[in-house]
XYZ file of C-alpha atoms in Angstrom:
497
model
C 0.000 0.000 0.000
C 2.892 1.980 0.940
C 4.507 1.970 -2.339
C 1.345 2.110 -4.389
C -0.443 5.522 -2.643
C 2.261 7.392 -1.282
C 4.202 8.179 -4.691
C 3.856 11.503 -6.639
C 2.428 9.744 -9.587
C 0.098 6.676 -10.024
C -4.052 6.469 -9.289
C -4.203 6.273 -5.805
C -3.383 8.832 -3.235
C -2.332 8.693 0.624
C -6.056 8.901 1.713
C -6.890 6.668 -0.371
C -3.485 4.193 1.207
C -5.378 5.402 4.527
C -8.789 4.264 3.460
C -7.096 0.728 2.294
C -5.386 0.182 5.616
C -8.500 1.010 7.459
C -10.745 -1.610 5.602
C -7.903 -4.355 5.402
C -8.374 -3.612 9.374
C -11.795 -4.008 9.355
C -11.273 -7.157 7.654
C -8.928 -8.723 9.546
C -10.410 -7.748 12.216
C -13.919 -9.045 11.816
C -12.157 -12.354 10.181
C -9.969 -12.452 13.119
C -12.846 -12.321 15.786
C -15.079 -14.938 14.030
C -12.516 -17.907 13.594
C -10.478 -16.613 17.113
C -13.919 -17.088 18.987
C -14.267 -21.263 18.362
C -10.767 -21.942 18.221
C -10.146 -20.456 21.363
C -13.022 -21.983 22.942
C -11.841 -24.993 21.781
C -8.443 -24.961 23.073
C -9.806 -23.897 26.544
C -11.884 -26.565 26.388
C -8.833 -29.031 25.914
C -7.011 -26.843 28.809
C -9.948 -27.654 30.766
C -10.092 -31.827 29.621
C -6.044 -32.016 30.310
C -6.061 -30.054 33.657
C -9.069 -31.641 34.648
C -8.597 -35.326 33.338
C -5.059 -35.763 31.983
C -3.212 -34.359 34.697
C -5.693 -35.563 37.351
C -5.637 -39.151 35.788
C -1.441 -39.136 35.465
C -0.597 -37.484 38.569
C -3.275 -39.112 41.304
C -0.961 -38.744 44.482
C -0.074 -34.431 43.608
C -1.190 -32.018 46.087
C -3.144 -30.150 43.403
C -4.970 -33.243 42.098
C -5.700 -34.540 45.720
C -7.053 -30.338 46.180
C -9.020 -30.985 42.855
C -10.891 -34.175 44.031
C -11.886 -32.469 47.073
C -13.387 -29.830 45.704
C -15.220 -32.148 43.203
C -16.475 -34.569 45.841
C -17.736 -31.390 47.746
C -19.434 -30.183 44.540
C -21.078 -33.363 43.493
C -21.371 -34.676 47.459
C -19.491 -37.891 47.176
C -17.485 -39.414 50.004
C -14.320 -37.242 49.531
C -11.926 -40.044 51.962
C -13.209 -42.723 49.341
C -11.864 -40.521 46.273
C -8.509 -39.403 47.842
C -8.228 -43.213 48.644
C -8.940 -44.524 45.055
C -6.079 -41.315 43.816
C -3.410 -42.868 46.104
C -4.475 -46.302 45.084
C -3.937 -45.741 41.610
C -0.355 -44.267 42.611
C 0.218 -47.133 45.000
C -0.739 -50.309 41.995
C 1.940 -47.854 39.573
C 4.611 -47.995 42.251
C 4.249 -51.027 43.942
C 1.853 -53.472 42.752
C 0.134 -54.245 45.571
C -2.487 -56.350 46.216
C -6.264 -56.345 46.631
C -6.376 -57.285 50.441
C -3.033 -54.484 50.865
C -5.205 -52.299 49.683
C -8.236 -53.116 51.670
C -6.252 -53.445 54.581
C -5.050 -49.477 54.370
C -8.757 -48.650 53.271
C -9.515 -50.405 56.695
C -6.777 -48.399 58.479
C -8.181 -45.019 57.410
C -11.923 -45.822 57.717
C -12.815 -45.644 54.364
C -16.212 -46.271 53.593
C -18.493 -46.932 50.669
C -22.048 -46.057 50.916
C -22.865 -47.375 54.421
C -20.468 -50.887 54.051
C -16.908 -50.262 55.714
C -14.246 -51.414 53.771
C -12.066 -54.051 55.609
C -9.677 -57.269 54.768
C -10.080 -60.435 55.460
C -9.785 -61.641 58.956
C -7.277 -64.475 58.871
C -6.812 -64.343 62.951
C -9.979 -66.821 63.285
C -8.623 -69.167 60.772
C -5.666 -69.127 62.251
C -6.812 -69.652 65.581
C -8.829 -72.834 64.839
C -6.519 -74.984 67.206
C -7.930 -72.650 70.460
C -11.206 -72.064 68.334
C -12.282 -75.797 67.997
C -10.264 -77.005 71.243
C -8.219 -79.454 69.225
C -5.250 -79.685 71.820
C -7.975 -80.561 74.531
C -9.918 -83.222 72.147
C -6.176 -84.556 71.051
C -5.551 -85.304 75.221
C -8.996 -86.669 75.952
C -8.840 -89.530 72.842
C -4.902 -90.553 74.271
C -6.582 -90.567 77.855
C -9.564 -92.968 76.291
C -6.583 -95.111 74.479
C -4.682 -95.418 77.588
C -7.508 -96.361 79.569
C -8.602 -99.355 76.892
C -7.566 -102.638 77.277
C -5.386 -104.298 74.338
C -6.014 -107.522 74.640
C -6.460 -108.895 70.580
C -5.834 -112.019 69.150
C -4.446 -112.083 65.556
C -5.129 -115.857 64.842
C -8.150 -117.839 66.030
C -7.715 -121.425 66.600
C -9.012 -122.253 62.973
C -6.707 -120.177 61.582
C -3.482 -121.444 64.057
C -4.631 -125.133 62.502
C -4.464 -123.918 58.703
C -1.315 -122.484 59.207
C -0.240 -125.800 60.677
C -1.095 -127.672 57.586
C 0.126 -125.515 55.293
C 3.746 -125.862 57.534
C 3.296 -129.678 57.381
C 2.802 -129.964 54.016
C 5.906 -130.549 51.484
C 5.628 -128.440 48.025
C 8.756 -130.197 47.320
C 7.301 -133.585 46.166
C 6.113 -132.045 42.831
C 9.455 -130.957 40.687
C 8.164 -128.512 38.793
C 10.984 -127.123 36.796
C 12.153 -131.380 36.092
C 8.420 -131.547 34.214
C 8.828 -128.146 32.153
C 12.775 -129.415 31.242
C 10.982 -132.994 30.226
C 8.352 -131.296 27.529
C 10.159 -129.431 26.199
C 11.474 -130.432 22.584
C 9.278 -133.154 20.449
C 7.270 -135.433 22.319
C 8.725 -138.488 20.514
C 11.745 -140.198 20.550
C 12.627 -140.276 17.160
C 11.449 -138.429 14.167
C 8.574 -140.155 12.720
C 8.856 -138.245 9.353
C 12.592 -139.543 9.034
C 11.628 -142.895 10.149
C 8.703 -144.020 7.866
C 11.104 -142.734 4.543
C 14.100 -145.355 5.606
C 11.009 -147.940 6.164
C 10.335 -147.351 2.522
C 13.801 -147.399 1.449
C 14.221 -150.755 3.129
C 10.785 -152.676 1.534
C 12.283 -151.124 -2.195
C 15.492 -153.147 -1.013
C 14.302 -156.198 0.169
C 13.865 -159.062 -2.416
C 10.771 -160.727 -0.999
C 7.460 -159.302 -1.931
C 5.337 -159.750 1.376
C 7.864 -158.000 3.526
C 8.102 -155.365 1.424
C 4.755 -154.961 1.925
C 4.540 -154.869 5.243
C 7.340 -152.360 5.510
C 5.326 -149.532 3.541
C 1.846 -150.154 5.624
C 4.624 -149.534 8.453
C 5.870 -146.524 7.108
C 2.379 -145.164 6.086
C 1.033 -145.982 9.546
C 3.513 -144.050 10.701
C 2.870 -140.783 8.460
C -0.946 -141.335 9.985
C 0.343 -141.236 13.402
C 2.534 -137.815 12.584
C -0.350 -136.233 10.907
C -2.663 -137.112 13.944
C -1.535 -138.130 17.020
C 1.987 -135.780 17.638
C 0.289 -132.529 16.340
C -2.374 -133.459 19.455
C 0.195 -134.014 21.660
C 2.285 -131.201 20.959
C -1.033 -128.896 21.231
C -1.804 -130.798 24.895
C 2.247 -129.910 26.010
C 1.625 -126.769 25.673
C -1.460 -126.046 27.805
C 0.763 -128.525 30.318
C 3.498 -126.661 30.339
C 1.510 -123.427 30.867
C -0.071 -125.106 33.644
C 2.702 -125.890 35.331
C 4.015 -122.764 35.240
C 1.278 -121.351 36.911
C 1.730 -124.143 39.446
C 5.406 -123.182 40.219
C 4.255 -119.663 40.772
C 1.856 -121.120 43.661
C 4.630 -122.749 45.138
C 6.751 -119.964 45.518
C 6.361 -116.114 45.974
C 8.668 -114.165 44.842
C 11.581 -116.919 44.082
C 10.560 -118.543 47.797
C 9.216 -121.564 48.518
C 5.667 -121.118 49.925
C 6.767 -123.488 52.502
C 9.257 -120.608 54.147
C 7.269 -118.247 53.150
C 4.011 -119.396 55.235
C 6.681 -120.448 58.178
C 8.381 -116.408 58.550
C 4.953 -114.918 58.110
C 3.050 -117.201 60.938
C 6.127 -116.000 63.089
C 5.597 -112.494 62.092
C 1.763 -112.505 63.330
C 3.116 -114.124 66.515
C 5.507 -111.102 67.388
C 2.915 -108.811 66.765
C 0.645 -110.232 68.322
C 2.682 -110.427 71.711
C 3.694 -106.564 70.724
C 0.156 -105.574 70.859
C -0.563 -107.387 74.600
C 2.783 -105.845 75.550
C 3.024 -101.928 74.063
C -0.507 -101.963 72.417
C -1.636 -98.920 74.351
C 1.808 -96.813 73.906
C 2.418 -97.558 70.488
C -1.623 -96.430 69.506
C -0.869 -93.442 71.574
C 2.147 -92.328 69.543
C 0.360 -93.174 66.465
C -2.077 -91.383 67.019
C -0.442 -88.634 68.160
C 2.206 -88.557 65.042
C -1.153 -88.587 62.864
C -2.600 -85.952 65.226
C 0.175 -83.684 64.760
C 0.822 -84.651 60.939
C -2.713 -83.801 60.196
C -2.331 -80.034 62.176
C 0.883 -79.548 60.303
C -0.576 -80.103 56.834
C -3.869 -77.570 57.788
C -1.097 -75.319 59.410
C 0.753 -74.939 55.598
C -2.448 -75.079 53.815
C -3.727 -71.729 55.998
C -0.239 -70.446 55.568
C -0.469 -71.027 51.527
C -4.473 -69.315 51.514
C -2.947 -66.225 53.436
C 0.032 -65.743 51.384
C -1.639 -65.734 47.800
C -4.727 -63.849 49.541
C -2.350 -60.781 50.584
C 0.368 -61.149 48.505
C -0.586 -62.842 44.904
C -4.279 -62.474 44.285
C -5.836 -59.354 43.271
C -2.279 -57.903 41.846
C -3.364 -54.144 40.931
C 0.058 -53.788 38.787
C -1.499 -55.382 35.550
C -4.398 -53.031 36.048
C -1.976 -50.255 36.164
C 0.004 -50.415 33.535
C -3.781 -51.019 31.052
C -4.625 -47.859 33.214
C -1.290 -45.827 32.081
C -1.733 -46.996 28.548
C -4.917 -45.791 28.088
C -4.051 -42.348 29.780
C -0.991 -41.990 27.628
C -2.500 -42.337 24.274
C -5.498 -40.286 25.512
C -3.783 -37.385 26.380
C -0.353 -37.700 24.642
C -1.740 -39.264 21.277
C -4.858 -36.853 21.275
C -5.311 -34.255 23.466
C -2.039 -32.612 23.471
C -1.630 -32.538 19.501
C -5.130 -31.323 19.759
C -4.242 -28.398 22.226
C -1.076 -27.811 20.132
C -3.042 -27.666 16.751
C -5.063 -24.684 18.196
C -2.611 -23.136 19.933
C -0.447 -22.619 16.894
C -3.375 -21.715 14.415
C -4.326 -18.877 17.406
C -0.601 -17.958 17.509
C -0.755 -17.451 13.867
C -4.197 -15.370 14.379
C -2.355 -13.253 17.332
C 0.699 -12.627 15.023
C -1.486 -10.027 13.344
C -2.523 -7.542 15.760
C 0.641 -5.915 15.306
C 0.195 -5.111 11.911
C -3.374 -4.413 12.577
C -1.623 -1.979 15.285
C 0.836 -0.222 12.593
C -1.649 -0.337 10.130
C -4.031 2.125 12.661
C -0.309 4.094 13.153
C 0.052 4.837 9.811
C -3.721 5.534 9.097
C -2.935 9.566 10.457
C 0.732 9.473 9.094
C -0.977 9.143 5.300
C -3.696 11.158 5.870
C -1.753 14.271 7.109
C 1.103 13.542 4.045
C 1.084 15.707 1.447
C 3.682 15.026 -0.855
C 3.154 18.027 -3.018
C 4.755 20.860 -0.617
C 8.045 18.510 -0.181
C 10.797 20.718 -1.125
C 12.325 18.831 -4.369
C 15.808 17.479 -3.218
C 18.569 17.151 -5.516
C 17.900 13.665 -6.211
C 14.935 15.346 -8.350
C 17.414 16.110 -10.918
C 19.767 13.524 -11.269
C 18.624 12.440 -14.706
C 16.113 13.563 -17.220
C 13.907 10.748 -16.663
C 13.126 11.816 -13.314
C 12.028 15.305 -14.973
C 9.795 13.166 -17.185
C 8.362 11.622 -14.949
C 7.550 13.692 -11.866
C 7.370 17.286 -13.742
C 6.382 16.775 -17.207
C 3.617 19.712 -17.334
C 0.307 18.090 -18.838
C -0.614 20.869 -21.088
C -3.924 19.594 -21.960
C -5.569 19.428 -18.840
C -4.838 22.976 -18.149
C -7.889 24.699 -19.312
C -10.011 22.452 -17.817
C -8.248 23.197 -15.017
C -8.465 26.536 -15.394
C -12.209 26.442 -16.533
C -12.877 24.312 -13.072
C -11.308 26.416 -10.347
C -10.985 30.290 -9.652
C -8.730 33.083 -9.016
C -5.685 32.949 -7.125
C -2.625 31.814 -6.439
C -1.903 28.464 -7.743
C 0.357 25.965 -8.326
C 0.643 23.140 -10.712
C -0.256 19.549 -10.002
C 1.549 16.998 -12.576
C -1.920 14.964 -12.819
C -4.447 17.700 -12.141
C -3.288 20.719 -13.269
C -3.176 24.426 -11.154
C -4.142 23.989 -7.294
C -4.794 26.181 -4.873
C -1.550 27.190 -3.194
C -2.086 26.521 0.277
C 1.214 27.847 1.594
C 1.054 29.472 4.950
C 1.637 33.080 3.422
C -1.625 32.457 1.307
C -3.728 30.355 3.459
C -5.873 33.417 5.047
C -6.266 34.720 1.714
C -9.331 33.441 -0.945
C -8.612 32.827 -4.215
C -9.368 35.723 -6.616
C -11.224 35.309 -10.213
C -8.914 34.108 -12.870
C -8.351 35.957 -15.992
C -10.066 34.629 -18.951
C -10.779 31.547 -17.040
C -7.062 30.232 -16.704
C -5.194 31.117 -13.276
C -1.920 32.313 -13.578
C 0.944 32.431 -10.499
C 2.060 36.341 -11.916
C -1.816 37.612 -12.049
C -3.793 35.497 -9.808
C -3.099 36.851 -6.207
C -2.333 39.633 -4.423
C 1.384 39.499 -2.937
C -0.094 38.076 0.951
C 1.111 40.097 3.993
C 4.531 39.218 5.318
C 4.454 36.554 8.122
C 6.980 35.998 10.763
C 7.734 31.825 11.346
C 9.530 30.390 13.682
C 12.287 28.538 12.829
C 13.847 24.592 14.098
C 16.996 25.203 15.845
C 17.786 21.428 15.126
C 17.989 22.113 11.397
C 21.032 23.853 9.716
C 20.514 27.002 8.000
C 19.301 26.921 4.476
C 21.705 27.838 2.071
C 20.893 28.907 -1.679
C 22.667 27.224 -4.412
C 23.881 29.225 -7.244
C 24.893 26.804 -9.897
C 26.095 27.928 -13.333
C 23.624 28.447 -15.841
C 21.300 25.819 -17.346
C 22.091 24.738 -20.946
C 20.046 24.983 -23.554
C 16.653 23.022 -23.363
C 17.651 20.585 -26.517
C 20.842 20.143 -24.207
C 19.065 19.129 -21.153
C 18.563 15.871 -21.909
C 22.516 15.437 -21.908
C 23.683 17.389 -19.112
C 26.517 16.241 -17.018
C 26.766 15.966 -13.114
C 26.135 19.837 -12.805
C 22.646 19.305 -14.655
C 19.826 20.707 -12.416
C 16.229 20.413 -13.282
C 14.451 23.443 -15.196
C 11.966 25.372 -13.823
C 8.650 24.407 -14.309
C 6.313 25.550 -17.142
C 3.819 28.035 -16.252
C 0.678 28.300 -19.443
C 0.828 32.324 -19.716
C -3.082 32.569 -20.417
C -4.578 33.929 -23.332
């Protein structure tokens, strides 16, 4: 705007830079409310989620969130103990992983209740107790007092039983020789091989030179094919069930590689010791027992109570796994969502922000181009470095002059490059109207009356104005190729009719 309405020439003017600046204002302005309104409404909104929820939910144990909760539980008229408690618990499962009856045990420390029920941990002091509880020590006494006072007077073997075991004693299981019998079958049940045999029979009657002995020789030797056919494969089929048999028979003889004989012999001696040990220490040795299986049987309910306390308070109920789901959750929440979210507006309001300083210089230079008026500028000596800056800035339009001249009045004047002759406005004519023109074209030498002298006062910051009296101007066909000590002509002035 600067560059296009502050120059001497062009269309626009510095009121009409002014007017530009005040409606791209406007603009931004208005702009700038309507899209700063929502998106600052909805970053305070996200402020409001991340103080309220993010840093509430990642920071349970802080002063400030523990001040927070407080206030909340006042304003919605929940149990404020049982939120503070449920903030440090959260902390507690991050930290330490504790476990569900840990933290019922500290919510049974402090009080805490919910509703009406009072929070408390199990009781393990009754289960632990059940020796006093159920009087087991007391019961354990009484049933040795009942086995002492008993009498133990039992008889293993009745007299039947005394008599079997007699027999059996008396009896030899040596007459039958078991393993001679298996070593006998075994092999073929014949002597000879019948097969071999009845061929040399019928070798023989091919030999033999009489013809009834011959004959008799091969019904010998086809008898005894029939009998190998028939008879051994029986016999062979009945050895084997035998010999099965009396392997079963050999394992009733003997138990384990003993002769039932012995065996029946140590055991009947072995029922006859305890016997006598039962009429002799009967009483002590059921007392011990029972007392070993007394105190066995506490031991094992002992380490079973001890095993159900330790996973109750230290195992089940583990809050850790809970907490790091818990921390997951937050984190992606807040740093996957609400933060970029926050950041997103923040940076599109920063953006928004960054232009109330222009919108501030823009209002600044509003005045500065309304009170600039770049026609009473001295002309420096820049003005006449070249002849293109004479074109440019002092070319006289010639034919705008009349109409000019026919538009205004009388009076001093000067000439405007785009416009024509203006009103001189120069403090020594500014209390003095503008007279008629002369044929309706205003001249500087015959419009106005000389003006009264005026006294100014003068900056004492500036230096004193010195004239400069250059050598004369060449020709006007020459000016166009002056040297360095060209200076621009005088302006034209139309004389008037």
């Amino acid at each position: 705007m600067w560059g296009a309405c502050s120059s001497h020439t062009g269309p626009c003017s510095a009121s009409t830079g002014a007017r530009l600046f005040l409606w791209g204002v406007t603009i931004f302005f208005l702009t700038y409310a309507i899209v700063q309104i929502p998106i600052t409404a909805m970053y305070l909104a996200g402020v409001l989620v991340q103080r309220v929820g993010c840093d509430v939910a990642a920071s349970p144990d802080s002063n400030s969130t523990q001040r927070l909760l407080q206030l909340a539980a006042k304003e919605l008229q929940v149990d404020a103990p049982l939120v503070r408690f449920a903030a440090n618990s959260l902390a507690k499962c991050r930290s330490g992983n504790w476990s569900l009856y840990q933290l019922l045990q500290e919510a049974q420390d402090k009080n805490i209740k919910l509703g009406d029920v009072k929070l408390q941990a199990v009781d393990f002091s009754v289960v632990e107790n059940y020796r006093k509880e159920a009087d087991l020590d007391k019961a354990l006494e009484e049933l040795k007092d009942k086995i002492k006072g008993a009498s133990v007077d039992s008889t293993l073997l009745e007299g039947d039983a005394e008599n079997l075991v007699d027999k059996m004693k008396s009896t030899s299981f040596d007459m039958v020789n078991v393993d001679d019998y298996l070593q006998k079958i075994e092999g073929s049940p014949t002597m000879t091989n019948i097969s071999t045999f009845s061929q040399r029979l019928r070798a023989a009657a091919s030999m033999v030179g009489v013809p009834k002995t011959a004959e008799e020789l091969r019904k010998s030797a086809d008898r005894l094919d029939g009998y190998n056919k028939d008879l051994v494969v029986d016999i062979r089929a009945q050895l084997k069930g035998l010999k099965k048999q009396l392997e079963e028979l050999k394992g009733l003889v003997q138990v384990n590689g003993t002769p039932i004989a012995t065996v029946v012999n140590e055991t009947y001696h072995r029922v006859l010791e305890a016997q006598k040990m039962i009429k002799d220490n009967g009483t002590e040795k059921i007392v011990e027992l029972g007392t070993k299986v007394a105190k066995e049987l506490v031991e094992h309910v002992d380490e079973y109570i001890r095993h159900v306390k330790r996973q109750v308070t230290e195992v089940i109920g583990r809050c850790g796994p809970v907490s790091t789901a818990y921390d997951a959750t937050v984190n992606s929440v807040c740093k996957g969502v609400l933060l970029p979210f926050n950041g997103y507006w923040v940076s599109v309001g920063w953006c928004l922000i960054s232009g109330i300083p222009a919108m501030i210089i823009a209002l600044l230079l509003v005045p500065l181009f309304r009170r600039l008026d770049p026609f009473l500028i001295p002309p420096s000596e820049s003005d006449y470095i070249s002849d293109t800056a004479y074109s440019e800035r002092d070319t006289i339009p010639l034919a705008q002059v009349n109409r000019k001249a026919r538009r205004g009045g009388g009076g001093r004047g000067v000439y405007d490059n785009r416009n024509g002759y203006l009103h001189d406005y120069s403090p020594e004519y500014r209390d003095h109207h503008p007279q008629r023109s002369v044929a309706g074209v205003t001249s500087p030498s015959v419009a106005y009356v000389p003006a009264p002298h005026y006294n100014y006062t003068r900056d004492p910051d500036l230096p004193p104005y010195k004239p400069v009296h250059g050598p004369t101007a060449p020709p006007v066909h020459d000016w166009g190729h002056g040297g360095p000590d060209y200076h621009k002509p005088p302006p034209y002035y139309f004389p008037g009719p």
